[in-house]
Coordinates of C-alpha atoms and ligand atoms in Angstrom, one line a residue:
X1 CA 1.4 -2.7 61.7
X2 CA 3.2 -5.3 59.7
X3 CA 0.3 -5.5 57.2
X4 CA 0.6 -1.8 56.6
X5 CA 4.3 -2.0 56.0
X6 CA 3.9 -4.6 53.3
X7 CA 1.3 -2.5 51.7
X8 CA 3.7 0.5 51.5
X9 CA 6.5 -1.8 50.1
X10 CA 4.2 -3.1 47.5
X11 CA 3.2 0.5 46.5
X12 CA 6.8 1.6 46.2
X13 CA 7.7 -1.4 44.0
X14 CA 4.7 -0.7 41.7
X15 CA 5.9 3.0 41.6
X16 CA 9.6 1.9 40.8
X17 CA 8.4 -0.5 38.0
X18 CA 6.2 2.2 36.4
X19 CA 9.0 4.7 36.5
X20 CA 11.5 2.2 34.9
X21 CA 9.0 1.4 32.3
X22 CA 8.5 5.0 31.3
X23 CA 12.3 5.7 31.2
X24 CA 12.9 2.6 29.2
X25 CA 10.2 3.6 26.5
X26 CA 11.2 7.3 26.6
X27 CA 14.9 7.2 26.3
X28 CA 16.1 5.8 23.0
X29 CA 19.6 6.9 23.7
X30 CA 19.7 4.5 26.8
X31 CA 18.3 1.4 25.2
X32 CA 18.7 1.7 21.5
X33 CA 15.9 2.3 19.1
X34 CA 14.9 -1.3 18.9
X35 CA 11.7 -0.7 20.9
X36 CA 11.0 2.6 19.7
X37 CA 9.2 3.7 16.4
X38 CA 11.6 4.0 13.5
X39 CA 12.4 7.4 12.2
X40 CA 12.2 6.3 8.6
X41 CA 13.6 8.2 5.5
X42 CA 10.7 10.5 4.4
X43 CA 9.2 13.7 5.6
X44 CA 6.1 11.8 6.5
X45 CA 7.9 9.1 8.5
X46 CA 9.8 11.8 10.4
X47 CA 6.6 13.7 11.2
X48 CA 5.2 10.6 12.5
X49 CA 8.2 10.0 14.7
X50 CA 8.3 13.5 16.2
X51 CA 4.5 13.3 16.8
X52 CA 4.9 10.0 18.6
X53 CA 7.6 11.4 20.8
X54 CA 5.7 14.6 21.5
X55 CA 2.6 12.4 22.6
X56 CA 4.9 9.9 24.5
X57 CA 6.5 12.8 26.5
X58 CA 3.0 14.3 27.2
X59 CA 2.0 10.8 28.5
X60 CA 5.0 10.7 30.6
X61 CA 4.4 13.9 32.3
X62 CA 0.7 13.0 32.9
X63 CA 1.8 9.6 34.1
X64 CA 4.3 11.0 36.7
X65 CA 1.8 13.6 37.8
X66 CA -1.1 11.2 38.2
X67 CA 0.7 8.5 39.8
X68 CA 2.7 10.7 42.1
X69 CA -0.6 12.4 43.3
X70 CA -2.1 8.8 43.8
X71 CA 0.9 7.3 45.6
X72 CA 1.4 10.3 47.9
X73 CA -2.2 10.5 48.9
X74 CA -2.4 6.8 49.4
X75 CA 0.7 6.8 51.6
X76 CA 0.4 10.1 53.5
X77 CA -3.2 10.1 54.0
X78 CA -3.8 6.5 55.0
X79 CA -6.3 5.2 57.5
X80 CA -3.7 4.0 60.1
X81 CA -2.5 7.7 60.4
X82 CA -6.0 8.6 61.5
X83 CA -7.3 10.2 58.3
X84 CA -10.9 9.9 57.3
X85 CA -12.3 9.8 53.9
X86 CA -14.3 13.2 52.7
X87 CA -18.0 12.7 52.4
X88 CA -18.9 15.0 49.5
X89 CA -20.5 13.5 46.3
X90 CA -20.3 16.3 43.7
X91 CA -17.9 19.1 42.7
X92 CA -18.7 21.3 39.8
X93 CA -15.3 23.0 40.1
X94 CA -13.5 19.5 39.9
X95 CA -15.6 18.4 37.0
X96 CA -14.8 21.5 35.0
X97 CA -11.1 21.1 35.8
X98 CA -10.9 17.5 34.7
X99 CA -12.9 18.1 31.6
X100 CA -11.1 21.4 30.4
X101 CA -7.6 20.3 31.0
X102 CA -7.8 17.1 28.9
X103 CA -9.6 19.0 26.1
X104 CA -6.7 21.5 26.1
X105 CA -4.2 18.6 25.8
X106 CA -6.0 17.0 23.1
X107 CA -6.2 20.3 21.1
X108 CA -2.5 20.7 21.6
X109 CA -1.9 17.3 20.3
X110 CA -4.3 17.8 17.3
X111 CA -2.1 20.6 15.9
X112 CA 1.0 18.7 14.9
X113 CA -1.2 15.6 14.1
X114 CA -3.3 17.6 11.6
X115 CA -0.1 19.0 10.2
X116 CA 1.3 15.4 9.7
X117 CA -1.8 14.2 8.1
X118 CA -1.9 17.1 5.6
X119 CA 1.6 16.4 4.5
X120 CA 0.8 12.7 4.2
X121 CA -2.3 13.4 2.1
X122 CA -1.3 16.2 -0.2
X123 CA 1.5 15.3 -2.6
X124 CA 3.7 18.0 -3.9
X125 CA 4.4 18.0 -7.8
X126 CA 5.6 14.4 -8.4
X127 CA 8.3 13.5 -10.8
X128 CA 7.4 9.8 -11.3
X129 CA 4.6 7.5 -10.8
X130 CA 4.6 3.8 -9.7
X131 CA 1.4 1.7 -9.9
X132 CA 1.2 -1.0 -7.3
X133 CA -1.2 -3.8 -7.7
X134 CA -1.8 -6.5 -5.0
X135 CA -2.3 -10.0 -6.0
X136 CA -2.7 -13.2 -3.9
X137 CA 0.2 -13.3 -3.1
X138 CA 2.6 -11.0 -4.7
X139 CA 3.1 -7.4 -5.7
X140 CA 3.2 -6.1 -9.2
X141 CA 5.0 -2.8 -9.8
X142 CA 4.5 -0.7 -13.0
X143 CA 6.7 2.4 -13.6
X144 CA 4.4 4.5 -15.7
X145 CA 6.8 6.9 -17.2
X146 CA 9.7 4.5 -17.6
X147 CA 7.4 1.7 -19.1
X148 CA 8.9 -0.9 -16.7
X149 CA 6.7 -3.5 -15.0
X150 CA 7.5 -6.7 -13.1
X151 CA 6.0 -9.0 -10.4
X152 CA 7.8 -9.0 -7.0
X153 CA 7.3 -12.4 -5.1
X154 CA 8.8 -13.9 -1.8
X155 CA 12.5 -14.7 -2.3
X156 CA 13.3 -18.3 -3.2
X157 CA 15.3 -19.2 0.1
X158 CA 12.4 -17.8 2.3
X159 CA 9.9 -19.6 0.1
X160 CA 11.7 -22.9 0.4
X161 CA 12.1 -22.8 4.2
X162 CA 8.6 -21.9 4.8
X163 CA 7.3 -25.0 3.2
X164 CA 6.1 -27.8 5.5
X165 CA 8.7 -30.5 6.2
X166 CA 11.3 -28.4 4.1
X167 CA 13.9 -29.3 6.9
X168 CA 15.4 -25.9 6.4
X169 CA 15.7 -23.8 9.6
X170 CA 14.1 -20.4 8.9
X171 CA 16.6 -18.8 11.3
X172 CA 19.3 -19.7 9.0
X173 CA 17.7 -17.7 6.1
X174 CA 18.7 -14.0 5.9
X175 CA 15.8 -11.6 6.0
X176 CA 13.4 -14.6 6.4
X177 CA 9.9 -13.6 4.8
X178 CA 11.2 -10.1 4.3
X179 CA 13.0 -10.6 1.1
X180 CA 11.7 -10.6 -2.5
X181 CA 13.0 -11.8 -5.9
X182 CA 12.6 -8.4 -7.6
X183 CA 13.0 -5.3 -5.4
X184 CA 11.1 -2.0 -6.0
X185 CA 14.1 0.1 -7.1
X186 CA 13.4 3.8 -6.6
X187 CA 15.4 6.9 -6.9
X188 CA 16.3 9.0 -3.9
X189 CA 15.6 12.7 -3.6
X190 CA 12.7 12.4 -6.1
X191 CA 9.0 13.1 -5.5
X192 CA 7.4 9.7 -6.4
X193 CA 3.6 9.2 -6.5
X194 CA 2.3 5.7 -5.8
X195 CA -1.1 4.5 -7.1
X196 CA -2.2 1.5 -5.2
X197 CA -4.8 -1.0 -6.1
X198 CA -5.5 -4.8 -6.0
X199 CA -6.6 -7.4 -8.5
X200 CA -8.4 -10.0 -6.3
X201 CA -8.9 -9.2 -2.5
X202 CA -8.0 -6.3 -0.4
X203 CA -4.2 -6.0 0.5
X204 CA -2.4 -3.3 2.1
X205 CA 1.0 -1.9 1.0
X206 CA 2.8 -1.1 4.1
X207 CA 6.4 0.4 4.3
X208 CA 7.3 1.5 7.7
X209 CA 10.4 3.5 6.4
X210 CA 8.2 5.7 4.3
X211 CA 5.9 6.4 7.2
X212 CA 2.6 5.2 5.8
X213 CA 0.6 2.4 4.3
X214 CA -2.4 2.2 2.0
X215 CA -5.1 -0.3 1.4
X216 CA -4.9 -2.0 -1.9
X217 CA -8.7 -2.4 -2.9
X218 CA -9.9 -4.0 -6.1
X219 CA -11.7 -1.4 -8.3
X220 CA -10.2 1.6 -6.4
X221 CA -7.0 3.4 -6.7
X222 CA -5.4 4.9 -3.4
X223 CA -2.6 7.3 -3.6
X224 CA 0.5 7.9 -1.5
X225 CA 3.7 9.7 -2.0
X226 CA 7.3 9.8 -0.9
X227 CA 10.6 11.4 -1.3
X228 CA 13.2 9.1 0.0
X229 CA 16.0 10.9 1.6
X230 CA 18.6 8.2 1.8
X231 CA 19.7 5.4 -0.3
X232 CA 19.2 2.0 1.2
X233 CA 17.2 -1.2 1.4
X234 CA 13.8 -0.8 3.2
X235 CA 11.4 -3.7 4.1
X236 CA 7.7 -3.9 4.6
X237 CA 4.8 -6.3 4.4
X238 CA 1.3 -6.7 3.3
X239 CA -0.8 -5.3 6.2
X240 CA -4.3 -6.7 5.3
X241 CA -5.2 -10.3 5.9
X242 CA -5.6 -11.4 2.3
X243 CA -5.7 -15.2 2.4
X244 CA -3.6 -18.2 3.1
X245 CA -0.3 -16.7 2.0
X246 CA -0.8 -13.1 3.6
X247 CA 2.4 -13.6 5.5
X248 CA 4.4 -14.4 2.3
X249 CA 4.1 -11.3 0.2
X250 CA 6.8 -8.9 1.7
X251 CA 7.8 -5.5 0.1
X252 CA 11.4 -4.4 -0.5
X253 CA 12.4 -1.1 -1.7
X254 CA 16.1 -0.4 -2.9
X255 CA 16.6 3.4 -2.9
X256 CA 19.3 4.4 -5.2
X257 CA 20.8 7.7 -6.0
X258 CA 18.9 9.3 -9.1
X259 CA 21.7 8.6 -11.7
X260 CA 22.1 5.0 -10.5
X261 CA 18.3 4.5 -10.8
X262 CA 18.5 5.8 -14.4
X263 CA 21.0 3.2 -15.2
X264 CA 18.9 0.5 -13.6
X265 CA 15.8 1.7 -15.5
X266 CA 17.7 1.6 -18.7
X267 CA 18.7 -1.9 -18.1
X268 CA 15.2 -3.0 -17.4
X269 CA 14.2 -1.4 -20.6
X270 CA 16.8 -3.2 -22.5
X271 CA 15.8 -6.4 -20.9
X272 CA 12.3 -5.9 -22.0
X273 CA 13.5 -5.5 -25.6
X274 CA 15.4 -8.7 -25.1
X275 CA 12.3 -10.4 -23.7
X276 CA 10.2 -9.2 -26.8
X277 CA 12.9 -11.0 -29.0
X278 CA 12.5 -14.1 -27.0
X279 CA 8.9 -14.3 -27.7
X280 CA 9.4 -14.3 -31.3
X281 CA 11.9 -17.1 -31.6
X282 CA 11.3 -20.9 -31.3
X283 CA 12.4 -22.5 -28.1
X284 CA 13.6 -26.1 -27.7
X285 CA 11.9 -28.4 -25.2
X286 CA 15.0 -28.3 -23.0
X287 CA 15.0 -24.5 -23.0
X288 CA 11.3 -24.4 -22.0
X289 CA 11.6 -27.2 -19.3
X290 CA 14.7 -25.3 -17.7
X291 CA 13.0 -21.9 -17.6
X292 CA 9.6 -23.5 -16.9
X293 CA 11.1 -25.2 -13.8
X294 CA 12.2 -21.9 -12.5
X295 CA 8.9 -20.2 -13.2
X296 CA 7.0 -23.1 -11.7
X297 CA 8.9 -23.1 -8.4
X298 CA 8.8 -19.4 -7.7
X299 CA 5.1 -18.9 -9.0
X300 CA 3.1 -22.2 -9.0
X301 CA 4.7 -24.3 -6.3
X302 CA 3.4 -22.3 -3.5
X303 CA -0.1 -23.7 -4.1
X304 CA 0.6 -26.8 -6.4
X305 CA 3.6 -27.9 -4.5
X306 CA 7.1 -28.4 -5.8
X307 CA 6.4 -32.0 -6.9
X308 CA 3.0 -31.2 -8.4
X309 CA 1.1 -33.0 -5.6
X310 CA -1.2 -30.0 -4.8
X311 CA -2.8 -29.4 -1.5
X312 CA -6.3 -31.1 -1.7
X313 CA -8.9 -29.8 -1.9
X314 CA -8.2 -26.1 -2.6
X315 CA -5.1 -26.6 -4.8
X316 CA -5.5 -29.6 -7.2
X317 CA -2.5 -31.7 -8.0
X318 CA -0.9 -31.2 -11.5
X319 CA 0.7 -34.7 -11.6
X320 CA -1.5 -36.8 -13.7
X321 CA -4.2 -34.1 -13.6
X322 CA -6.9 -33.9 -16.4
X323 CA -5.9 -30.3 -17.2
X324 CA -2.3 -30.7 -17.3
X325 CA -2.4 -33.8 -19.5
X326 CA -5.7 -33.0 -21.4
X327 CA -6.4 -30.7 -24.3
X328 CA -3.8 -28.1 -24.4
X329 CA -6.0 -25.2 -25.3
X330 CA -8.0 -25.7 -22.0
X331 CA -4.8 -25.8 -20.1
X332 CA -3.6 -22.6 -21.7
X333 CA -7.0 -20.9 -21.1
X334 CA -6.9 -21.7 -17.3
X335 CA -3.4 -20.6 -16.9
X336 CA -4.0 -17.3 -18.8
X337 CA -7.4 -16.4 -17.5
X338 CA -7.7 -18.2 -14.1
X339 CA -10.6 -20.1 -12.9
X340 CA -13.5 -18.2 -11.3
X341 CA -14.3 -19.0 -7.6
X342 CA -10.9 -20.6 -7.1
X343 CA -7.5 -19.4 -6.1
X344 CA -6.3 -20.0 -9.7
X345 CA -5.3 -16.5 -10.9
X346 CA -5.2 -15.1 -14.4
X347 CA -1.5 -15.4 -14.8
X348 CA -1.8 -13.7 -18.2
X349 CA -1.8 -10.4 -16.5
X350 CA 1.1 -11.2 -14.4
X351 CA 3.7 -13.3 -16.3
X352 CA 5.5 -12.8 -19.6
X353 CA 4.6 -14.9 -22.5
X354 CA 7.8 -16.8 -22.3
X355 CA 7.2 -17.4 -18.6
X356 CA 3.8 -18.8 -19.3
X357 CA 4.8 -21.0 -22.2
X358 CA 7.7 -22.4 -20.2
X359 CA 5.5 -23.2 -17.2
X360 CA 3.1 -24.8 -19.4
X361 CA 5.5 -27.0 -21.1
X362 CA 7.0 -27.8 -17.8
X363 CA 3.8 -28.9 -16.2
X364 CA 2.8 -30.9 -19.1
X365 CA 6.2 -32.8 -19.0
X366 CA 7.1 -32.9 -15.3
X367 CA 5.7 -35.0 -12.4
X368 CA 5.3 -38.0 -14.7
X369 CA 3.1 -36.1 -17.1
X370 CA 4.8 -37.2 -20.3
X371 CA 2.6 -35.5 -22.9
X372 CA 5.7 -34.3 -24.9
X373 CA 3.8 -31.2 -25.7
X374 CA 5.7 -27.9 -26.3
X375 CA 4.1 -24.6 -25.9
X376 CA 6.0 -21.7 -27.7
X377 CA 6.0 -18.2 -26.3
X378 CA 4.7 -16.9 -29.7
X379 CA 1.6 -19.2 -29.4
X380 CA 0.8 -17.5 -26.1
X381 CA 1.5 -14.0 -27.5
X382 CA -1.0 -14.9 -30.4
X383 CA -3.9 -16.2 -28.0
X384 CA -3.3 -13.2 -25.7
X385 CA -3.6 -10.8 -28.5
X386 CA -6.5 -12.4 -30.2
Ligands
LIG1 CU1 -2.0 -9.6 2.6

């Protein structure tokens, strides 16, 4: 008798725990939205949210029905009460019922799911286009109509804190690994088309607040679209394992009202004109070293390390290296065009002429590489255009 009581108590506990679990999951009002899917700021993300809630509630109802039936029959029809198990082995009626009901439920779920997919896939008339290219390990954004383009890398404070033996507590960094140096600034209330591709390996551009992600595949262009409903800062990440720094290429969108976005775009265009002028002039060694240190620490130090010591064997040291202290033309060539079969990328496609000239000058004169060489932005421009 005692054994059976324990059994009933155990069943009651399991029932209570499952009920609490369902309630916790299904009641965003009770527990806050931390454990639930986000609603996001686009039509697609809201469709996804409602679909998710619909399916969740269907599951809750099924769960309650199935578990109640199970627990009730276990408790009320237990052996100690004198019940005996039925002996039948086959029931066509039962089989039809347990096939038809799930099929009906699936069909009911398929209707809103298909609708959500159609909205996600078929873009309305779009007003602007942003091309997104995944690189190991950063994103490049090109605003096609506005003629703006830039590289977005992990923010400096996150990048510093993630280095081995940095001594910085990641918990002290705001938005650790979810912050970038250049945000993807976009207008709200605008139909934006995204063209997504990659330059080296497969990445995936994932922005939960938009409600979708797209694989970034070299040689292919995937499409997505969004109309962001609310201004704000939204964070996402690369969602396809793409190499050693996969966890360090976050995505940050800053959505601005359309007029503020216009202002921002105008500033970027002016900055590009300014950059153009910077290529033409002659820089001093000090200017190149100062700017070079910035470029080096944000772009190169990830692999070659802040002190140029590298990470053998994949990432060679630059301090005293044959390339950084050898013939300058070879050094320029490897930085502009990368090195096949290694992680060294073709930076000519990612950085400006001034950035490349400064980084080259810096690496040829830092870490004890005292070559005294000065590489001018106009030299890089000439080589790139030849
Ligand atoms: Cu990745």
